[in-house]
Amino acid sequence: MTNGVEARRKLAQVMNDTVFSFGELAYQEVETSNYLTDLLEKNGFAVERDIADADRLGGALGLGRPIIALGSDIDCLPKANQKPGVAYRDEIVPGAPGHGEGHNSGQAVNIVAALAVKELMEREKLSGTLVIWPGVAEELLGGKAHMVRAAFSRMSTSCSSRM
């Protein structure tokens, strides 16, 4: 399992940097969502969209139970940093939003973990379903409430990463 994660170190960094570059505010996480769901589809996940009127949800892979969900927030902040590697606001585009609390890194960690678990499940012929869900509009306290009503009742367990 560790080797599966380690083998995807560069992918995790690329995802982290790519999501950071989008810097999309609550309910506007379109590019972030498209990028992450495209990546999931390319890795064999079935992507289900337009759940909870969010028009963005990650993907599911596998069959049967348990259904294990991994999620993390993807929105940015109106006045957070736009330049990677600095811990203060350093604008690239004047007045534009940015990431300041790790919402760019959580899904990178989750997707790398899911890909490693997928590999293990296939090798060991384990049943179960992996689900990746995004925390849309977390800064407005909106996305998770919709997800709970629309999708979480189907899950056996759900883990959320906070970076």
Coordinates of N, CA and C in Angstrom, one line a residue:
M1 N 0.8 -1.2 0.0 CA 0.0 0.0 0.0 C 0.9 1.3 0.0
T2 N 1.9 1.3 0.8 CA 2.8 2.4 0.9 C 3.4 2.6 -0.4
N3 N 3.8 1.6 -1.1 CA 4.5 1.7 -2.4 C 3.5 2.3 -3.4
G4 N 2.2 2.0 -3.3 CA 1.3 2.5 -4.2 C 1.1 4.0 -4.1
V5 N 1.2 4.5 -2.8 CA 1.1 5.9 -2.6 C 2.4 6.6 -3.0
E6 N 3.5 6.0 -2.6 CA 4.8 6.6 -3.0 C 5.0 6.7 -4.5
A7 N 4.5 5.7 -5.2 CA 4.7 5.7 -6.7 C 3.9 6.9 -7.3
R8 N 3.0 7.5 -6.6 CA 2.1 8.6 -7.1 C 2.5 9.9 -6.5
R9 N 3.7 10.0 -5.9 CA 4.1 11.3 -5.3 C 4.0 12.5 -6.2
K10 N 4.6 12.3 -7.4 CA 4.6 13.4 -8.4 C 3.1 13.8 -8.8
L11 N 2.3 12.8 -9.0 CA 0.9 13.0 -9.3 C 0.2 13.9 -8.2
A12 N 0.5 13.6 -6.9 CA -0.1 14.3 -5.8 C 0.4 15.8 -5.9
Q13 N 1.6 16.0 -6.2 CA 2.1 17.4 -6.3 C 1.5 18.1 -7.5
V14 N 1.4 17.4 -8.6 CA 0.8 18.1 -9.8 C -0.7 18.4 -9.5
M15 N -1.4 17.5 -8.9 CA -2.8 17.8 -8.5 C -2.9 19.0 -7.5
N16 N -2.0 19.0 -6.5 CA -2.0 20.1 -5.5 C -1.7 21.4 -6.2
D17 N -0.7 21.5 -7.1 CA -0.4 22.7 -7.7 C -1.5 23.2 -8.7
T18 N -2.1 22.2 -9.4 CA -3.1 22.5 -10.4 C -4.3 23.1 -9.8
V19 N -4.8 22.4 -8.7 CA -6.0 22.9 -8.0 C -5.7 24.3 -7.4
F20 N -4.5 24.5 -6.8 CA -4.1 25.8 -6.3 C -4.2 26.9 -7.4
S21 N -3.8 26.6 -8.6 CA -3.8 27.5 -9.7 C -5.2 28.0 -10.1
F22 N -6.2 27.1 -9.9 CA -7.6 27.5 -10.2 C -8.2 28.5 -9.3
G23 N -8.0 28.3 -8.0 CA -8.5 29.3 -7.0 C -9.9 29.7 -7.2
E24 N -10.9 28.8 -7.1 CA -12.3 29.1 -7.4 C -13.1 29.2 -6.1
L25 N -13.9 30.3 -6.1 CA -14.7 30.5 -4.9 C -15.9 29.5 -4.8
A26 N -16.6 29.6 -3.7 CA -17.7 28.7 -3.4 C -18.7 28.7 -4.5
Y27 N -19.2 27.5 -4.9 CA -20.1 27.2 -5.9 C -19.6 27.6 -7.3
Q28 N -18.3 27.9 -7.4 CA -17.7 28.2 -8.7 C -16.6 27.3 -9.0
E29 N -16.5 26.2 -8.4 CA -15.4 25.2 -8.5 C -15.5 24.4 -9.8
V30 N -15.7 25.0 -10.9 CA -15.9 24.3 -12.1 C -14.6 23.7 -12.7
E31 N -13.6 24.5 -12.9 CA -12.3 24.0 -13.4 C -11.7 22.9 -12.5
T32 N -11.7 23.2 -11.2 CA -11.2 22.2 -10.2 C -12.0 20.9 -10.3
S33 N -13.3 21.0 -10.4 CA -14.1 19.8 -10.5 C -13.9 19.1 -11.8
N34 N -13.8 19.8 -12.9 CA -13.5 19.1 -14.2 C -12.2 18.4 -14.2
Y35 N -11.2 19.1 -13.7 CA -9.8 18.5 -13.6 C -9.8 17.2 -12.8
L36 N -10.4 17.3 -11.6 CA -10.3 16.1 -10.7 C -11.2 15.0 -11.2
T37 N -12.4 15.3 -11.7 CA -13.2 14.2 -12.3 C -12.7 13.6 -13.5
D38 N -12.0 14.4 -14.4 CA -11.4 13.8 -15.6 C -10.3 12.9 -15.2
L39 N -9.5 13.3 -14.1 CA -8.4 12.4 -13.7 C -9.0 11.1 -13.1
L40 N -10.1 11.2 -12.4 CA -10.7 10.0 -11.8 C -11.2 9.1 -13.0
E41 N -11.9 9.7 -14.0 CA -12.4 8.9 -15.1 C -11.2 8.2 -15.8
K42 N -10.1 8.9 -16.0 CA -9.0 8.3 -16.7 C -8.4 7.1 -15.9
N43 N -8.7 7.0 -14.6 CA -8.2 6.0 -13.7 C -9.3 5.0 -13.4
G44 N -10.3 4.9 -14.2 CA -11.3 3.9 -14.1 C -12.5 4.1 -13.1
F45 N -12.6 5.4 -12.6 CA -13.7 5.7 -11.8 C -14.9 6.1 -12.6
A46 N -16.1 5.7 -12.2 CA -17.3 6.2 -12.9 C -17.7 7.5 -12.2
V47 N -17.9 8.6 -12.9 CA -18.2 9.9 -12.4 C -19.6 10.2 -12.5
E48 N -20.2 10.6 -11.4 CA -21.6 10.9 -11.3 C -21.7 12.4 -11.0
R49 N -22.3 13.2 -11.9 CA -22.4 14.6 -11.7 C -23.8 15.0 -11.4
D50 N -24.0 16.3 -11.0 CA -25.3 16.9 -10.7 C -25.9 16.2 -9.5
I51 N -25.2 15.9 -8.5 CA -25.8 15.4 -7.3 C -25.9 16.6 -6.3
A52 N -27.0 16.6 -5.6 CA -27.2 17.7 -4.6 C -27.2 19.1 -5.3
D53 N -27.6 19.1 -6.5 CA -27.6 20.4 -7.3 C -26.2 21.1 -7.3
A54 N -25.2 20.3 -7.0 CA -23.9 20.9 -7.0 C -23.2 20.9 -8.4
D55 N -23.7 20.1 -9.3 CA -23.1 19.8 -10.6 C -21.7 19.4 -10.5
R56 N -21.3 18.9 -9.4 CA -19.9 18.3 -9.3 C -19.9 17.4 -8.2
L57 N -19.5 16.2 -8.5 CA -19.2 15.2 -7.5 C -18.1 14.3 -8.1
G58 N -17.3 13.7 -7.2 CA -16.2 12.9 -7.7 C -16.7 11.6 -8.3
G59 N -16.0 10.6 -8.1 CA -16.3 9.3 -8.8 C -16.4 8.2 -7.8
A60 N -16.9 7.1 -8.4 CA -17.0 5.8 -7.6 C -16.4 4.7 -8.4
L61 N -15.8 3.8 -7.7 CA -15.1 2.7 -8.3 C -15.4 1.4 -7.5
G62 N -15.7 0.4 -8.2 CA -15.9 -0.9 -7.5 C -17.4 -1.3 -7.4
L63 N -17.6 -2.4 -6.8 CA -18.9 -2.9 -6.6 C -19.1 -3.4 -5.2
G64 N -20.3 -3.3 -4.7 CA -20.6 -3.8 -3.4 C -20.2 -3.0 -2.2
R65 N -20.3 -3.6 -1.1 CA -20.0 -3.0 0.2 C -18.7 -3.5 0.8
P66 N -18.1 -2.8 1.6 CA -18.5 -1.5 2.1 C -18.3 -0.4 1.1
I67 N -19.0 0.7 1.3 CA -18.8 1.9 0.4 C -18.0 2.9 1.3
I68 N -16.8 3.2 0.9 CA -15.9 4.0 1.6 C -15.7 5.3 0.8
A69 N -16.1 6.4 1.5 CA -16.0 7.7 0.8 C -14.9 8.5 1.4
L70 N -14.2 9.2 0.5 CA -13.1 10.1 0.9 C -13.4 11.5 0.3
G71 N -13.3 12.5 1.2 CA -13.6 13.9 0.6 C -12.8 14.9 1.3
S72 N -12.8 16.1 0.6 CA -12.0 17.2 1.1 C -12.6 18.4 0.4
D73 N -12.4 19.6 1.0 CA -13.0 20.8 0.4 C -12.1 21.3 -0.8
I74 N -12.8 22.0 -1.7 CA -12.1 22.4 -2.9 C -12.2 23.9 -3.2
D75 N -13.0 24.6 -2.4 CA -13.1 26.0 -2.7 C -12.0 26.8 -2.1
C76 N -11.9 28.1 -2.6 CA -10.8 28.9 -2.1 C -11.4 30.1 -1.3
L77 N -10.6 31.0 -0.9 CA -11.0 32.1 -0.1 C -10.8 33.4 -0.9
P78 N -11.7 34.4 -0.7 CA -11.7 35.7 -1.4 C -10.4 36.4 -1.2
K79 N -9.8 36.4 -0.1 CA -8.6 37.2 0.2 C -7.3 36.4 0.5
A80 N -7.3 35.1 0.1 CA -6.2 34.3 0.4 C -5.1 34.4 -0.6
N81 N -4.0 33.7 -0.4 CA -2.8 33.8 -1.2 C -3.0 33.3 -2.6
Q82 N -2.3 33.9 -3.6 CA -2.3 33.4 -4.9 C -1.0 32.9 -5.4
K83 N 0.0 33.1 -4.6 CA 1.4 32.7 -5.0 C 1.8 31.5 -4.1
P84 N 2.1 30.4 -4.7 CA 2.6 29.2 -4.0 C 3.9 29.5 -3.2
G85 N 3.9 28.8 -2.0 CA 5.2 28.9 -1.3 C 5.4 30.1 -0.3
V86 N 4.4 30.9 -0.3 CA 4.5 32.1 0.7 C 3.3 32.0 1.6
A87 N 3.5 32.4 2.8 CA 2.5 32.3 3.9 C 1.7 33.7 4.1
Y88 N 1.8 34.5 3.1 CA 1.1 35.8 3.2 C 0.4 36.1 1.9
R89 N -0.5 37.1 1.9 CA -1.2 37.4 0.6 C -0.1 38.1 -0.3
D90 N 0.1 37.4 -1.4 CA 1.0 38.0 -2.5 C 0.2 37.8 -3.8
E91 N -0.4 38.9 -4.2 CA -1.3 38.8 -5.4 C -0.5 38.7 -6.7
I92 N -1.1 37.8 -7.6 CA -0.6 37.7 -8.9 C -1.6 38.5 -9.8
V93 N -2.9 38.2 -9.5 CA -4.0 39.0 -10.2 C -4.6 39.8 -9.1
P94 N -4.5 41.1 -9.2 CA -5.1 42.0 -8.2 C -6.5 41.7 -7.9
G95 N -6.8 41.5 -6.6 CA -8.2 41.3 -6.2 C -8.8 39.9 -6.3
A96 N -8.0 39.0 -7.0 CA -8.5 37.7 -7.2 C -8.4 36.8 -6.0
P97 N -9.2 35.8 -5.9 CA -9.1 34.9 -4.7 C -7.9 33.9 -4.8
G98 N -7.7 33.2 -3.8 CA -6.7 32.2 -3.8 C -6.9 31.1 -2.7
H99 N -5.9 30.2 -2.6 CA -6.0 29.2 -1.5 C -5.2 29.6 -0.3
G100 N -5.7 29.3 0.8 CA -5.0 29.7 2.0 C -5.0 28.7 3.2
E101 N -5.8 27.7 3.0 CA -5.9 26.8 4.1 C -5.9 25.3 3.6
G102 N -5.3 25.1 2.5 CA -5.0 23.7 2.1 C -6.1 23.1 1.3
H103 N -7.1 23.8 0.9 CA -8.2 23.2 0.1 C -7.7 22.7 -1.3
N104 N -6.5 23.1 -1.6 CA -5.9 22.6 -2.9 C -5.2 21.3 -2.7
S105 N -5.0 20.9 -1.5 CA -4.2 19.7 -1.3 C -5.0 18.4 -0.8
G106 N -6.1 18.6 -0.3 CA -6.9 17.5 0.3 C -7.3 16.5 -0.7
Q107 N -7.8 16.9 -1.9 CA -8.2 15.9 -2.9 C -7.1 15.2 -3.5
A108 N -5.9 15.9 -3.6 CA -4.7 15.2 -4.1 C -4.4 14.0 -3.2
V109 N -4.4 14.2 -1.9 CA -4.1 13.2 -1.0 C -5.2 12.1 -1.1
N110 N -6.4 12.4 -1.2 CA -7.5 11.4 -1.3 C -7.4 10.6 -2.6
I111 N -7.2 11.3 -3.7 CA -7.2 10.6 -5.0 C -6.0 9.6 -5.0
V112 N -4.8 10.1 -4.5 CA -3.6 9.2 -4.5 C -3.9 8.0 -3.6
A113 N -4.5 8.2 -2.5 CA -4.9 7.1 -1.6 C -5.9 6.2 -2.2
A114 N -6.9 6.7 -2.9 CA -7.9 5.9 -3.6 C -7.3 5.1 -4.7
L115 N -6.4 5.6 -5.4 CA -5.7 4.9 -6.5 C -4.9 3.7 -5.9
A116 N -4.2 3.9 -4.8 CA -3.4 2.9 -4.2 C -4.4 1.8 -3.6
V117 N -5.5 2.2 -3.1 CA -6.5 1.2 -2.5 C -7.1 0.5 -3.7
K118 N -7.4 1.1 -4.8 CA -7.9 0.5 -6.0 C -7.0 -0.6 -6.5
E119 N -5.7 -0.3 -6.5 CA -4.7 -1.3 -6.9 C -4.7 -2.5 -6.0
L120 N -4.8 -2.3 -4.7 CA -4.9 -3.3 -3.7 C -6.2 -4.2 -3.8
M121 N -7.3 -3.5 -4.0 CA -8.6 -4.2 -4.2 C -8.6 -5.1 -5.4
E122 N -8.0 -4.6 -6.5 CA -7.9 -5.4 -7.7 C -7.0 -6.6 -7.5
R123 N -5.9 -6.4 -6.9 CA -4.9 -7.4 -6.8 C -5.4 -8.5 -5.8
E124 N -6.1 -8.1 -4.7 CA -6.5 -9.1 -3.7 C -8.0 -9.5 -3.9
K125 N -8.6 -9.0 -5.0 CA -10.0 -9.3 -5.3 C -10.9 -9.0 -4.2
L126 N -10.8 -7.8 -3.6 CA -11.6 -7.3 -2.5 C -12.9 -6.6 -3.0
S127 N -14.0 -6.9 -2.4 CA -15.2 -6.2 -2.8 C -15.3 -4.9 -2.1
G128 N -16.1 -4.0 -2.6 CA -16.2 -2.7 -2.0 C -16.2 -1.6 -3.0
T129 N -16.6 -0.4 -2.6 CA -16.7 0.7 -3.5 C -16.0 1.9 -2.9
L130 N -15.2 2.6 -3.7 CA -14.5 3.8 -3.2 C -15.3 5.0 -3.9
V131 N -15.5 6.0 -3.1 CA -16.2 7.2 -3.5 C -15.3 8.4 -3.2
I132 N -15.1 9.3 -4.1 CA -14.4 10.5 -3.9 C -15.5 11.6 -4.0
W133 N -15.6 12.5 -2.9 CA -16.6 13.6 -3.0 C -15.8 14.9 -2.7
P134 N -16.3 16.0 -3.3 CA -15.7 17.3 -3.1 C -16.5 18.1 -2.1
G135 N -15.8 18.8 -1.3 CA -16.5 19.8 -0.4 C -16.7 21.1 -1.1
V136 N -17.8 21.1 -1.9 CA -18.1 22.3 -2.6 C -18.7 23.4 -1.7
A137 N -18.2 24.6 -1.9 CA -18.7 25.7 -1.1 C -18.6 25.6 0.4
E138 N -17.6 25.0 0.9 CA -17.4 24.8 2.3 C -17.3 26.1 3.0
E139 N -16.7 27.1 2.4 CA -16.5 28.4 3.0 C -17.9 29.2 3.2
L140 N -18.9 28.8 2.5 CA -20.2 29.3 2.7 C -21.1 28.4 3.4
L141 N -20.5 27.3 4.0 CA -21.3 26.3 4.8 C -22.4 25.7 4.0
G142 N -22.2 25.6 2.7 CA -23.3 25.1 1.9 C -23.2 23.7 1.3
G143 N -22.1 23.3 0.8 CA -22.0 22.0 0.1 C -22.3 20.8 0.8
K144 N -21.7 20.7 2.0 CA -21.9 19.4 2.8 C -23.3 19.1 3.2
A145 N -24.0 20.1 3.5 CA -25.4 19.9 3.9 C -26.2 19.3 2.7
H146 N -26.0 19.7 1.5 CA -26.6 19.1 0.3 C -26.1 17.7 0.1
M147 N -24.9 17.5 0.3 CA -24.3 16.1 0.1 C -24.9 15.1 1.1
V148 N -25.0 15.6 2.4 CA -25.6 14.7 3.4 C -27.0 14.2 3.0
R149 N -27.8 15.1 2.5 CA -29.1 14.8 2.1 C -29.2 13.9 0.9
A150 N -28.3 14.2 -0.1 CA -28.4 13.5 -1.4 C -27.5 12.2 -1.5
A151 N -26.4 12.1 -0.8 CA -25.5 11.0 -1.1 C -25.0 10.3 0.1
F152 N -24.8 10.9 1.2 CA -24.0 10.3 2.3 C -24.8 9.1 2.9
S153 N -26.1 9.1 2.8 CA -26.8 8.0 3.4 C -26.5 6.7 2.8
R154 N -25.9 6.7 1.6 CA -25.5 5.5 0.9 C -24.2 4.9 1.3
M155 N -23.4 5.7 2.0 CA -22.0 5.4 2.4 C -22.0 4.5 3.6
S156 N -21.0 3.6 3.7 CA -20.7 2.8 4.9 C -20.0 3.7 5.9
T157 N -19.0 4.5 5.3 CA -18.2 5.4 6.1 C -17.7 6.5 5.2
S158 N -17.5 7.7 5.8 CA -16.9 8.8 5.0 C -15.8 9.4 5.9
C159 N -14.7 9.7 5.2 CA -13.6 10.4 5.9 C -13.3 11.7 5.1
S160 N -13.1 12.7 5.9 CA -12.8 14.0 5.3 C -11.4 14.5 5.7
S161 N -10.6 14.9 4.7 CA -9.3 15.4 5.0 C -9.3 16.9 5.2
R162 N -8.6 17.3 6.2 CA -8.5 18.7 6.4 C -7.0 19.0 6.4
M163 N -6.6 19.9 5.5 CA -5.2 20.2 5.4 C -4.9 21.6 5.9

